[in-house]
PDB file of C-alpha atoms in Angstrom:
ATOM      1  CA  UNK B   1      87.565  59.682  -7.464  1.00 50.00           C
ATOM      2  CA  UNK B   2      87.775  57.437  -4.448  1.00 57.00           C
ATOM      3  CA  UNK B   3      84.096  56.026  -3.246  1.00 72.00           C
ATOM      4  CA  UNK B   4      83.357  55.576   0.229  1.00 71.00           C
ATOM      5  CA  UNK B   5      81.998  51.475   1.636  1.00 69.00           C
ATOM      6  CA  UNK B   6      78.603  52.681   2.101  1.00 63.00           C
ATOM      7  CA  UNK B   7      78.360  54.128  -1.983  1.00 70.00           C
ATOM      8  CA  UNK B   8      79.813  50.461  -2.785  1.00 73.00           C
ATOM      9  CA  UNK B   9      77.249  48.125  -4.151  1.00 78.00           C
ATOM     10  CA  UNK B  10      79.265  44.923  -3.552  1.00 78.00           C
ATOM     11  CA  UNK B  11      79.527  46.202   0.311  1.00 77.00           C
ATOM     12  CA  UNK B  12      75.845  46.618   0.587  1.00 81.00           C
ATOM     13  CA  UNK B  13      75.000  43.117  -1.453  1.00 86.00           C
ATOM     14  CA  UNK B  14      77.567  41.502   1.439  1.00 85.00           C
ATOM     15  CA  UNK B  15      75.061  43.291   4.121  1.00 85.00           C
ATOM     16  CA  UNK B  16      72.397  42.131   3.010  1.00 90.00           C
ATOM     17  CA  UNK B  17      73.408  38.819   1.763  1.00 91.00           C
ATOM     18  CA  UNK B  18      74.573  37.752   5.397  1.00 91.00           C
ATOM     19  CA  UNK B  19      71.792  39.058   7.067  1.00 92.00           C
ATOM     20  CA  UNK B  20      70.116  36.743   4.891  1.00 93.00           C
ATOM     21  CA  UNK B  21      71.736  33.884   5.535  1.00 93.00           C
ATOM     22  CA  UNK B  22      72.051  34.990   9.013  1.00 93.00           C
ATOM     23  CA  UNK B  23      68.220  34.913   8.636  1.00 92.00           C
ATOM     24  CA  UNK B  24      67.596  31.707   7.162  1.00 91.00           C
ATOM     25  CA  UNK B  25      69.919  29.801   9.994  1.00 91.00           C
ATOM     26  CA  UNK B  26      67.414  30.892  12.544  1.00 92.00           C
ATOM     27  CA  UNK B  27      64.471  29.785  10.860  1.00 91.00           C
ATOM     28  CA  UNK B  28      66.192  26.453  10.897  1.00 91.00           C
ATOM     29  CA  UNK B  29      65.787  26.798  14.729  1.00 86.00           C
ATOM     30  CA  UNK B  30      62.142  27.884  14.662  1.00 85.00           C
ATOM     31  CA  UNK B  31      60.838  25.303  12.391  1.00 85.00           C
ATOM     32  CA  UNK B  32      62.477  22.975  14.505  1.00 81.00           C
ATOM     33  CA  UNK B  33      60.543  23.932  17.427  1.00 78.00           C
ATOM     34  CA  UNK B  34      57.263  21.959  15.770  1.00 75.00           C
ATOM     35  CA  UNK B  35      59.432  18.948  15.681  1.00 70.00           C
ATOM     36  CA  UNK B  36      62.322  18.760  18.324  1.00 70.00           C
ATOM     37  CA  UNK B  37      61.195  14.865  19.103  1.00 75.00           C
ATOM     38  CA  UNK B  38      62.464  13.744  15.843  1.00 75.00           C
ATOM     39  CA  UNK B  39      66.268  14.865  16.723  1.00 76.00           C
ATOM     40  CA  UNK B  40      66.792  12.013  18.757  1.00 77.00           C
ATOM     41  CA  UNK B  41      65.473   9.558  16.074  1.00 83.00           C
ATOM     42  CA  UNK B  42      67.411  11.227  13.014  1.00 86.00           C
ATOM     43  CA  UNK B  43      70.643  10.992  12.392  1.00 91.00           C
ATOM     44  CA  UNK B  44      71.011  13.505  10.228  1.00 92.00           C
ATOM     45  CA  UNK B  45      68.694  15.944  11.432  1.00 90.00           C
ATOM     46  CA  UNK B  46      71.136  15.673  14.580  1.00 91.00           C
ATOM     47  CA  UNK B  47      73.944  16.928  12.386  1.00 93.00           C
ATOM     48  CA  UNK B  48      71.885  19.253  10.518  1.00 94.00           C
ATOM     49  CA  UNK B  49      71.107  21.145  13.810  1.00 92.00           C
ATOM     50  CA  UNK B  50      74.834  20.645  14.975  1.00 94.00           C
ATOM     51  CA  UNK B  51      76.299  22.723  11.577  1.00 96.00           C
ATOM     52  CA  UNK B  52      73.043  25.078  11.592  1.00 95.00           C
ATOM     53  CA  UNK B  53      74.354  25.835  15.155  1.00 95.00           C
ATOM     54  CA  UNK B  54      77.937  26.529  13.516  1.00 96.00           C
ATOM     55  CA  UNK B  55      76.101  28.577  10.892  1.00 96.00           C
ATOM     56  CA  UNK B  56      74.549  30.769  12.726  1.00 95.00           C
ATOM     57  CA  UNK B  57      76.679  32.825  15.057  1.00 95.00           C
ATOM     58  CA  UNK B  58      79.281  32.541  11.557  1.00 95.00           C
ATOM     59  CA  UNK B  59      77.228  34.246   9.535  1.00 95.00           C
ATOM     60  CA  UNK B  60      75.603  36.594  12.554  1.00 95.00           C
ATOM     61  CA  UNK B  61      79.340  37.682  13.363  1.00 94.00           C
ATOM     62  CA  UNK B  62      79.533  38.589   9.458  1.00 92.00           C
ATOM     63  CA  UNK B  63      76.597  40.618   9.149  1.00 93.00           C
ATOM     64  CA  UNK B  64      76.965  42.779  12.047  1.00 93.00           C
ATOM     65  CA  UNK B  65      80.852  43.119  10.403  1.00 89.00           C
ATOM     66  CA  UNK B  66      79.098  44.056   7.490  1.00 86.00           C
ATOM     67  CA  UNK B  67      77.090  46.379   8.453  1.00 87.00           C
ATOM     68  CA  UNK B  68      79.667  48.120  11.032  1.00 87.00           C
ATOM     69  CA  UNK B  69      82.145  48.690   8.050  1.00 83.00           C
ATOM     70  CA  UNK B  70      79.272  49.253   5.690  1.00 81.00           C
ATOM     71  CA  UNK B  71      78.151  52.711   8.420  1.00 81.00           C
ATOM     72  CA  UNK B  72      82.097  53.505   8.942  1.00 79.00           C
ATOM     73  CA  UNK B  73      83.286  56.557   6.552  1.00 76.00           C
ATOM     74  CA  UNK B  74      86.069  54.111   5.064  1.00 79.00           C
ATOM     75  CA  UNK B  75      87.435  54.498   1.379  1.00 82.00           C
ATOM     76  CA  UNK B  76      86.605  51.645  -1.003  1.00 81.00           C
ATOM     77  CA  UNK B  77      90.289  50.512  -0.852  1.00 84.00           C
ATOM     78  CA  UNK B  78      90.823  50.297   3.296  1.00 83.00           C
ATOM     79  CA  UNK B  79      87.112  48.231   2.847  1.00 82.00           C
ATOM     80  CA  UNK B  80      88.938  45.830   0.580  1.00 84.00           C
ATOM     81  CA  UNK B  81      92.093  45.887   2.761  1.00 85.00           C
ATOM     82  CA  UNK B  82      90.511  44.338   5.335  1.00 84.00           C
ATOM     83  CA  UNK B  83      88.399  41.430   4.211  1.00 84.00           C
ATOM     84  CA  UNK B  84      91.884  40.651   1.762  1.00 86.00           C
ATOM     85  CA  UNK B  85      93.490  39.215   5.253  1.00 89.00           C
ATOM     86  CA  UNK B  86      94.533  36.128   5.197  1.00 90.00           C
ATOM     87  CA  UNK B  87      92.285  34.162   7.064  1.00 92.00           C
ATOM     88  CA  UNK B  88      88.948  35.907   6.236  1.00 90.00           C
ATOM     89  CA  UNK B  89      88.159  34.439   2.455  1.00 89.00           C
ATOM     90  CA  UNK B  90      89.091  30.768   4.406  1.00 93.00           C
ATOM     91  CA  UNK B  91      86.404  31.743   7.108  1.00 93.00           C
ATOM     92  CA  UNK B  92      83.959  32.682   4.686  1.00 92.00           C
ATOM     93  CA  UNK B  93      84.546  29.070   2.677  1.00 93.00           C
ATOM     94  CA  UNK B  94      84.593  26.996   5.970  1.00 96.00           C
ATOM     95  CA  UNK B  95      81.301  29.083   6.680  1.00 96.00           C
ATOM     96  CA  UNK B  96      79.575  28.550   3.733  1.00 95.00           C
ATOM     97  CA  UNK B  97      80.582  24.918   3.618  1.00 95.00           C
ATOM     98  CA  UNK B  98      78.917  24.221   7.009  1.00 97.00           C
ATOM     99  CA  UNK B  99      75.691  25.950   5.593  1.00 96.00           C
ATOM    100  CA  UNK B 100      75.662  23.484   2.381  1.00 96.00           C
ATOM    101  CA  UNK B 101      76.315  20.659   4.752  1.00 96.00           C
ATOM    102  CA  UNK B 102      73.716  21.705   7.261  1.00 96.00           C
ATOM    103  CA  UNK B 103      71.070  22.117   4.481  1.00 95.00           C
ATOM    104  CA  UNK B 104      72.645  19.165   2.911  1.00 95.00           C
ATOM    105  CA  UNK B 105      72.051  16.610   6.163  1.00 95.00           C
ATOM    106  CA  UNK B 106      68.503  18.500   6.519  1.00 93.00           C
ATOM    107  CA  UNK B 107      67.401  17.158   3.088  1.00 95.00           C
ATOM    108  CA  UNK B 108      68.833  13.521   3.702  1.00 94.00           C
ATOM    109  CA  UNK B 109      66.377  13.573   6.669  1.00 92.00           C
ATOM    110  CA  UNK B 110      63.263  13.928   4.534  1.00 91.00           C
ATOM    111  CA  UNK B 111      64.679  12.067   1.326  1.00 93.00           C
ATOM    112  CA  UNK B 112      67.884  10.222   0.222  1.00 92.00           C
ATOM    113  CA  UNK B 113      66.741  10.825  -3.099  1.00 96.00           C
ATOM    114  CA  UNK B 114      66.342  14.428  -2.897  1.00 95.00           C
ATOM    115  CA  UNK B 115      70.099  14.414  -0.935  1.00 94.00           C
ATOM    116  CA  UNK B 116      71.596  12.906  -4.012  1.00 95.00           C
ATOM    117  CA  UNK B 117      70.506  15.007  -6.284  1.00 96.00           C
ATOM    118  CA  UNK B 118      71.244  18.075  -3.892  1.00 95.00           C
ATOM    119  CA  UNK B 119      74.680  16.629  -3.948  1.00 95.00           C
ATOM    120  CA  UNK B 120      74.881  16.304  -7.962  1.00 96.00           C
ATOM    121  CA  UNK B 121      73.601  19.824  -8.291  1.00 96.00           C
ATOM    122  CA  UNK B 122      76.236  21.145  -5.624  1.00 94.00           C
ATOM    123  CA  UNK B 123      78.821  19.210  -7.818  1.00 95.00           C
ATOM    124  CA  UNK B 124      77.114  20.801 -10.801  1.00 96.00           C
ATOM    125  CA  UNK B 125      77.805  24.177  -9.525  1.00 94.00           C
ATOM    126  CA  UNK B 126      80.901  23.700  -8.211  1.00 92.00           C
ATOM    127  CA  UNK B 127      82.449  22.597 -11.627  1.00 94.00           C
ATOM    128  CA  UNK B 128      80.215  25.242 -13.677  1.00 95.00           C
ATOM    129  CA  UNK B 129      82.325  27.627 -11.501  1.00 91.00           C
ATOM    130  CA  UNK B 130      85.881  26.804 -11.825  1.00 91.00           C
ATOM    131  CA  UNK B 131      84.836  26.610 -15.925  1.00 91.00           C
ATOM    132  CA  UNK B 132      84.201  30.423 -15.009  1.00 91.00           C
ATOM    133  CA  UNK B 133      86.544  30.970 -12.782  1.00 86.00           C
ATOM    134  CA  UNK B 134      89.400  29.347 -15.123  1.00 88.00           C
ATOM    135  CA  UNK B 135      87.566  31.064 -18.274  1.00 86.00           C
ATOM    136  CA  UNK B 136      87.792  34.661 -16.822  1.00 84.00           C
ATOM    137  CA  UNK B 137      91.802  34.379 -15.725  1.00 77.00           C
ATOM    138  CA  UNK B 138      92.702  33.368 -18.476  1.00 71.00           C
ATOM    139  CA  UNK B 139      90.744  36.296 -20.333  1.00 61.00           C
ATOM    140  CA  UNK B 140      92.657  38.491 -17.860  1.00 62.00           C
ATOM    141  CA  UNK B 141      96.304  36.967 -17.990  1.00 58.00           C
ATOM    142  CA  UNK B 142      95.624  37.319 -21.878  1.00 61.00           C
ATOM    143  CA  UNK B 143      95.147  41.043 -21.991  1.00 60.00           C
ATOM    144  CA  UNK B 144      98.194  42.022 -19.721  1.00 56.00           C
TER     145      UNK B 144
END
């Protein structure tokens, strides 16, 4: 039996999780209102606002997506259809990168210290998850 978007938890989780995000990126904005002087001194606190600006609308535009498909009486299947174009899972990973840079430029403002070790535990991450990644294809290519 074929489910419909909104019965899908992975739909929902995407809702929610870009609202989040979507969230997050204009807090950014608001905290920034306490300390808008400092921009012109900081370096990267200038970036940081420049990919927080990128961030935002990114992840806005995906959340309202989100949620439009997420209302829409589509099958599980035409949901998947259309976020398997092309160009969508390469504007989700150019979106996310600018968020870890953003946050990434926004720590080196208050430490270098605490920027390197956000680095080594983005680094950490990254390689934890091609281990998966790499682990769980080969699982599947074994069972065909």
């Amino acid at each position: 039996m074929t489910k419909n978007v909104h019965e899908d938890i992975r739909a929902t989780q995407a809702k929610w999780l870009y609202s989040a995000i979507s969230g997050f990126c204009a807090a950014f904005f608001l905290a920034l209102f306490s300390g808008a002087e400092q921009i012109n001194t900081s370096c990267s606190l200038e970036i940081s606002t420049i990919l927080f600006a990128i961030a935002l609308p990114l992840f806005c535009v995906f959340s309202i997506t989100h949620i439009y498909l997420h209302e829409q009486t589509l099958k599980i299947e035409d949901y998947e259809n259309i976020l398997r174009k092309k160009w969508v899972p390469w504007l989700t990973i150019f979106a996310f990168g600018v968020l870890i840079f953003a946050i990434g430029f926004l720590i080196n403002h208050f430490s270098a210290i605490a920027s390197y070790a956000y680095v080594l535990s983005i680094v950490f991450c990254f390689v934890t998850f091609c281990f998966i990644y790499i682990s769980t294809h080969k699982v599947k290519a074994g069972s065909k």
